[in-house]
XYZ file of N, CA and C in Angstrom:
450
model
N -25.326 26.798 7.241
C -25.054 26.024 8.433
C -23.764 25.239 8.223
N -22.865 25.363 9.155
C -21.552 24.741 9.017
C -21.602 23.244 9.305
N -20.849 22.420 8.563
C -20.803 20.987 8.831
C -19.874 20.649 9.972
N -19.223 21.643 10.553
C -18.247 21.409 11.598
C -18.906 21.495 12.951
N -18.788 20.444 13.783
C -19.418 20.466 15.090
C -18.785 21.523 15.994
N -19.614 22.104 16.829
C -19.112 23.060 17.805
C -19.314 22.480 19.187
N -18.456 22.871 20.089
C -18.572 22.404 21.462
C -18.371 23.573 22.393
N -18.975 23.463 23.544
C -18.691 24.431 24.594
C -17.713 23.763 25.543
N -17.209 24.508 26.489
C -16.190 23.947 27.383
C -16.735 22.807 28.226
N -18.067 22.715 28.362
C -18.638 21.670 29.206
C -19.121 20.458 28.414
N -19.086 20.505 27.090
C -19.587 19.369 26.320
C -18.445 18.488 25.833
N -18.802 17.244 25.524
C -17.815 16.282 25.044
C -17.575 16.485 23.562
N -16.342 16.261 23.100
C -16.088 16.382 21.663
C -16.825 15.299 20.892
N -17.224 15.607 19.682
C -17.895 14.632 18.818
C -16.835 13.770 18.138
N -17.236 12.640 17.555
C -16.252 11.812 16.841
C -15.487 12.575 15.768
N -16.151 13.499 15.079
C -15.450 14.266 14.034
C -14.336 15.111 14.624
N -14.517 15.580 15.865
C -13.496 16.404 16.484
C -12.342 15.568 17.024
N -12.581 14.309 17.290
C -11.537 13.459 17.851
C -10.941 12.542 16.795
N -11.240 12.800 15.536
C -10.734 11.985 14.431
C -9.214 11.959 14.449
N -8.660 10.820 14.103
C -7.216 10.652 14.065
C -6.631 11.573 12.997
N -5.757 12.537 13.364
C -5.212 13.460 12.374
C -4.470 12.766 11.233
N -4.012 11.544 11.443
C -3.290 10.832 10.393
C -4.203 10.519 9.208
N -5.536 10.501 9.421
C -6.461 10.198 8.340
C -6.889 11.446 7.581
N -6.512 12.620 8.047
C -6.879 13.854 7.367
C -5.949 14.111 6.190
N -6.476 14.766 5.148
C -5.583 15.190 4.067
C -4.526 16.141 4.627
N -3.446 16.313 3.896
C -2.377 17.190 4.374
C -2.488 18.574 3.755
N -1.882 19.530 4.429
C -1.882 20.919 3.982
C -1.194 21.068 2.630
N -1.696 21.990 1.823
C -1.116 22.303 0.531
C -0.934 23.817 0.444
N -0.088 24.254 -0.467
C 0.069 25.686 -0.699
C -1.065 26.245 -1.538
N -1.603 25.423 -2.452
C -2.675 25.829 -3.348
C -3.676 24.693 -3.460
N -4.919 25.057 -3.784
C -5.980 24.064 -3.938
C -6.692 24.273 -5.265
N -7.248 23.182 -5.807
C -8.017 23.206 -7.053
C -9.450 22.756 -6.754
N -10.402 23.523 -7.262
C -11.816 23.197 -7.094
C -12.506 23.390 -8.442
N -13.443 22.500 -8.756
C -14.283 22.658 -9.948
C -15.687 23.019 -9.483
N -16.259 24.037 -10.113
C -17.639 24.441 -9.845
C -18.422 24.239 -11.129
N -19.522 23.494 -11.040
C -20.310 23.204 -12.230
C -21.722 23.754 -12.047
N -22.134 24.618 -12.985
C -23.495 25.127 -13.007
C -24.349 24.231 -13.872
N -25.511 23.907 -13.373
C -26.457 23.110 -14.134
C -27.841 23.666 -13.845
N -28.848 23.121 -14.447
C -30.184 23.690 -14.341
C -30.527 24.090 -12.908
N -30.228 25.319 -12.580
C -30.577 26.026 -11.356
C -29.936 25.510 -10.074
N -28.714 24.998 -10.199
C -27.948 24.654 -8.994
C -26.457 24.603 -9.325
N -25.652 24.526 -8.296
C -24.193 24.416 -8.424
C -23.739 23.140 -7.747
N -22.655 22.576 -8.228
C -22.001 21.457 -7.533
C -20.503 21.733 -7.536
N -19.821 21.191 -6.543
C -18.403 21.472 -6.356
C -17.623 20.177 -6.181
N -16.423 20.145 -6.776
C -15.503 19.017 -6.633
C -14.159 19.560 -6.199
N -13.548 18.888 -5.243
C -12.304 19.334 -4.628
C -11.180 18.377 -5.005
N -10.108 18.903 -5.557
C -8.957 18.096 -5.972
C -7.891 18.165 -4.889
N -7.399 17.024 -4.478
C -6.294 16.988 -3.519
C -4.978 16.824 -4.262
N -3.939 17.421 -3.759
C -2.617 17.343 -4.359
C -2.203 15.881 -4.511
N -1.814 15.516 -5.712
C -1.364 14.149 -5.948
C -2.486 13.164 -6.197
N -3.740 13.609 -6.106
C -4.871 12.723 -6.328
C -5.477 13.017 -7.691
N -5.706 11.981 -8.470
C -6.279 12.179 -9.797
C -7.793 12.278 -9.758
N -8.414 11.806 -8.685
C -9.869 11.880 -8.608
C -10.292 13.020 -7.691
N -11.382 13.647 -8.052
C -11.891 14.764 -7.268
C -12.874 14.252 -6.220
N -12.982 14.991 -5.142
C -13.932 14.699 -4.082
C -15.134 15.601 -4.291
N -16.325 15.012 -4.384
C -17.531 15.800 -4.627
C -18.177 16.221 -3.324
N -18.819 17.396 -3.353
C -19.552 17.885 -2.184
C -20.531 16.828 -1.717
N -20.737 16.746 -0.394
C -21.755 15.826 0.080
C -23.124 16.451 -0.184
N -24.160 15.616 -0.239
C -25.480 16.082 -0.659
C -26.061 17.145 0.267
N -25.685 17.150 1.541
C -26.223 18.151 2.460
C -25.558 19.512 2.293
N -24.467 19.565 1.549
C -23.760 20.821 1.306
C -23.488 21.024 -0.182
N -24.402 20.562 -1.030
C -24.128 20.583 -2.461
C -24.026 21.989 -3.034
N -24.650 22.979 -2.433
C -24.561 24.353 -2.948
C -23.662 25.220 -2.075
N -22.826 24.575 -1.263
C -21.887 25.304 -0.412
C -20.476 25.032 -0.920
N -19.756 26.097 -1.206
C -18.361 25.996 -1.613
C -17.502 26.309 -0.396
N -16.638 25.376 -0.024
C -15.738 25.592 1.106
C -14.382 26.050 0.597
N -13.824 27.081 1.230
C -12.504 27.598 0.890
C -11.647 27.667 2.143
N -10.360 27.306 2.030
C -9.463 27.428 3.179
C -8.938 28.869 3.291
N -9.030 29.412 4.473
C -8.569 30.774 4.715
C -7.073 30.909 4.414
N -6.726 31.975 3.702
C -5.331 32.317 3.475
C -4.578 31.456 2.483
N -5.265 30.582 1.770
C -4.626 29.717 0.770
C -5.119 30.095 -0.622
N -4.236 30.019 -1.594
C -4.615 30.304 -2.967
C -5.456 29.143 -3.495
N -6.615 29.472 -4.042
C -7.518 28.464 -4.580
C -7.815 28.818 -6.036
N -7.672 27.823 -6.903
C -7.988 27.963 -8.320
C -9.335 27.274 -8.537
N -10.330 28.043 -8.945
C -11.665 27.503 -9.186
C -11.904 27.494 -10.695
N -12.227 26.323 -11.227
C -12.580 26.191 -12.633
C -14.096 26.134 -12.725
N -14.684 27.076 -13.464
C -16.132 27.152 -13.640
C -16.533 26.551 -14.974
N -17.574 25.732 -14.935
C -18.133 25.144 -16.150
C -19.647 25.152 -16.035
N -20.309 25.027 -17.164
C -21.761 24.907 -17.186
C -22.139 23.701 -18.025
N -23.157 22.985 -17.591
C -23.648 21.834 -18.353
C -24.677 22.210 -19.399
N -25.283 23.391 -19.263
C -26.418 23.680 -20.126
C -26.366 25.080 -20.742
N -26.666 26.118 -19.995
C -26.682 27.495 -20.491
C -25.672 28.311 -19.692
N -25.500 29.559 -20.035
C -24.594 30.414 -19.253
C -25.211 30.714 -17.892
N -24.373 30.624 -16.867
C -24.765 30.937 -15.495
C -23.763 31.942 -14.949
N -24.207 32.765 -14.025
C -23.314 33.708 -13.370
C -22.929 33.198 -11.997
N -21.649 33.212 -11.708
C -21.135 32.805 -10.398
C -20.785 34.106 -9.679
N -21.711 34.590 -8.857
C -21.606 35.916 -8.244
C -21.603 35.788 -6.729
N -20.482 36.186 -6.110
C -20.350 36.208 -4.652
C -19.805 37.598 -4.300
N -20.696 38.576 -4.137
C -20.243 39.959 -3.978
C -19.334 40.188 -2.773
N -19.557 39.481 -1.679
C -18.736 39.660 -0.481
C -17.288 39.259 -0.668
N -17.002 38.480 -1.711
C -15.633 38.064 -2.021
C -15.135 38.678 -3.327
N -15.944 39.557 -3.910
C -15.538 40.218 -5.148
C -15.509 39.292 -6.352
N -16.341 38.248 -6.355
C -16.385 37.291 -7.463
C -17.595 37.574 -8.338
N -17.369 37.714 -9.623
C -18.429 37.874 -10.616
C -17.892 37.311 -11.930
N -18.243 36.043 -12.209
C -17.678 35.355 -13.375
C -18.763 34.544 -14.056
N -18.758 34.542 -15.367
C -19.715 33.753 -16.128
C -19.196 32.336 -16.327
N -20.090 31.368 -16.147
C -19.802 29.965 -16.459
C -20.544 29.642 -17.738
N -19.824 29.277 -18.774
C -20.396 29.047 -20.098
C -20.304 27.563 -20.462
N -21.282 27.059 -21.223
C -21.199 25.655 -21.650
C -20.116 25.423 -22.706
N -19.643 26.491 -23.336
C -18.671 26.347 -24.415
C -17.216 26.364 -23.953
N -16.967 26.865 -22.766
C -15.582 26.962 -22.303
C -15.522 27.016 -20.786
N -14.349 26.802 -20.254
C -14.136 26.870 -18.810
C -13.581 28.243 -18.458
N -14.007 28.767 -17.325
C -13.477 30.028 -16.797
C -12.717 29.706 -15.515
N -11.798 30.569 -15.165
C -10.987 30.316 -13.971
C -11.025 31.525 -13.049
N -11.150 31.230 -11.766
C -11.095 32.240 -10.712
C -9.944 31.852 -9.798
N -9.080 32.779 -9.508
C -8.023 32.573 -8.514
C -8.357 33.461 -7.326
N -8.468 32.856 -6.149
C -8.864 33.608 -4.972
C -8.064 33.174 -3.755
N -7.777 34.126 -2.905
C -7.153 33.869 -1.615
C -8.012 34.606 -0.591
N -8.924 33.890 0.026
C -9.871 34.482 0.975
C -9.211 34.610 2.346
N -9.173 35.812 2.848
C -8.499 36.064 4.127
C -9.452 36.106 5.314
N -10.733 36.377 5.075
C -11.691 36.552 6.170
C -12.576 35.327 6.313
N -12.600 34.748 7.504
C -13.468 33.605 7.793
C -14.909 34.089 7.836
N -15.804 33.292 7.286
C -17.216 33.631 7.327
C -18.008 32.971 6.219
N -19.291 33.305 6.179
C -20.208 32.806 5.169
C -20.538 33.946 4.221
N -20.395 33.685 2.927
C -20.615 34.690 1.901
C -21.670 34.182 0.922
N -22.872 34.793 0.919
C -23.919 34.340 0.010
C -23.615 34.709 -1.431
N -24.121 33.885 -2.339
C -23.943 34.135 -3.760
C -25.152 33.646 -4.533
N -25.154 33.945 -5.814
C -26.269 33.567 -6.668
C -25.832 33.626 -8.120
N -26.686 33.096 -8.978
C -26.510 33.277 -10.415
C -27.037 34.662 -10.746
N -26.228 35.461 -11.412
C -26.662 36.815 -11.759
C -26.855 36.985 -13.263
N -27.088 35.882 -13.950
C -27.430 35.908 -15.375
C -28.790 35.234 -15.503
N -29.707 35.854 -16.219
C -31.037 35.271 -16.403
C -30.898 33.972 -17.202
N -30.925 32.833 -16.487
C -30.634 31.552 -17.122
C -31.864 30.676 -17.324
N -33.031 31.165 -16.942
C -34.238 30.367 -17.128
C -35.224 30.545 -15.990
N -36.300 29.748 -16.034
C -37.382 29.871 -15.049
C -36.924 29.773 -13.603
N -36.008 28.880 -13.287
C -35.568 28.671 -11.911
C -34.384 29.528 -11.506
N -34.062 30.508 -12.312
C -32.896 31.369 -12.077
C -32.862 31.963 -10.668
N -33.995 32.463 -10.177
C -33.995 33.146 -8.874
C -33.686 32.196 -7.722
N -33.836 30.904 -7.915
C -33.520 29.942 -6.864
C -32.114 29.384 -6.942
N -31.326 29.874 -7.877
C -29.967 29.346 -8.069
C -28.997 30.044 -7.122
N -29.095 29.673 -5.859
C -28.290 30.272 -4.795
C -27.107 29.372 -4.453
N -26.110 29.967 -3.865
C -24.962 29.237 -3.330
C -24.430 30.020 -2.149
N -23.560 29.418 -1.412
C -22.837 30.162 -0.377
C -21.407 29.659 -0.331
N -20.530 30.552 0.086
C -19.120 30.214 0.232
C -18.797 30.279 1.712
N -18.247 29.199 2.233
C -17.813 29.130 3.626
C -16.294 29.203 3.637
N -15.754 30.292 4.156
C -14.309 30.396 4.333
C -14.029 29.935 5.752
N -13.231 28.881 5.871
C -12.934 28.263 7.162
C -11.419 28.136 7.317
N -10.969 27.811 8.504
C -9.535 27.584 8.695
C -9.107 26.402 7.834
N -7.835 26.325 7.539
C -7.371 25.215 6.708
C -7.623 23.878 7.391
N -7.468 23.809 8.702
C -7.703 22.530 9.388
C -9.181 22.128 9.280
N -10.115 23.080 9.353
C -11.530 22.760 9.176
C -11.803 22.338 7.731
N -11.150 22.990 6.801
C -11.290 22.640 5.383
C -10.825 21.199 5.157
N -9.682 20.847 5.692
C -9.158 19.484 5.524
C -10.064 18.458 6.211
N -10.648 18.816 7.346
C -11.595 17.915 8.004
C -12.807 17.691 7.112
N -13.298 18.751 6.486
C -14.431 18.605 5.572
C -14.067 17.684 4.411
N -12.904 17.925 3.807
C -12.480 17.075 2.676
C -12.380 15.612 3.090
N -11.972 15.364 4.334
C -11.829 13.970 4.781
C -13.171 13.258 4.892
N -14.278 14.013 4.897
C -15.607 13.391 4.960
C -16.163 13.079 3.569
N -15.509 13.561 2.529
C -16.000 13.386 1.156
C -15.453 12.114 0.528
N -16.120 11.662 -0.522
C -15.691 10.439 -1.216
C -15.364 10.747 -2.645
């Protein structure tokens, strides 16, 4: 489920849609994201250009990775505990996240949509519930999402 409000031609825009563009982050050529695997879940942190602190996913979208369409994104994978698989077949991603080292994925997603993923390494009892999804959205929607994070 997308965090971005939708409107029809007859409905009023929501506050998120009428947000002052001056408060939104600015466009970048490339983006940095950290993905952390932990006991049967994923969390994501988004780095903004020039910012030393990362923005963490909000709790309602903690297992959703947002990517801006058509932009190069560098994803650093880490694990807090055991090896986990970061597998998103619709985007051609299949990478192991290990507790001993960081792995890197470079991706430029061209197609807007939702792409389901999961851990594809037997990591323990809760392995089958270790799901995630990737939402590829327009860059303006991506920046709106980032502006809601702390």
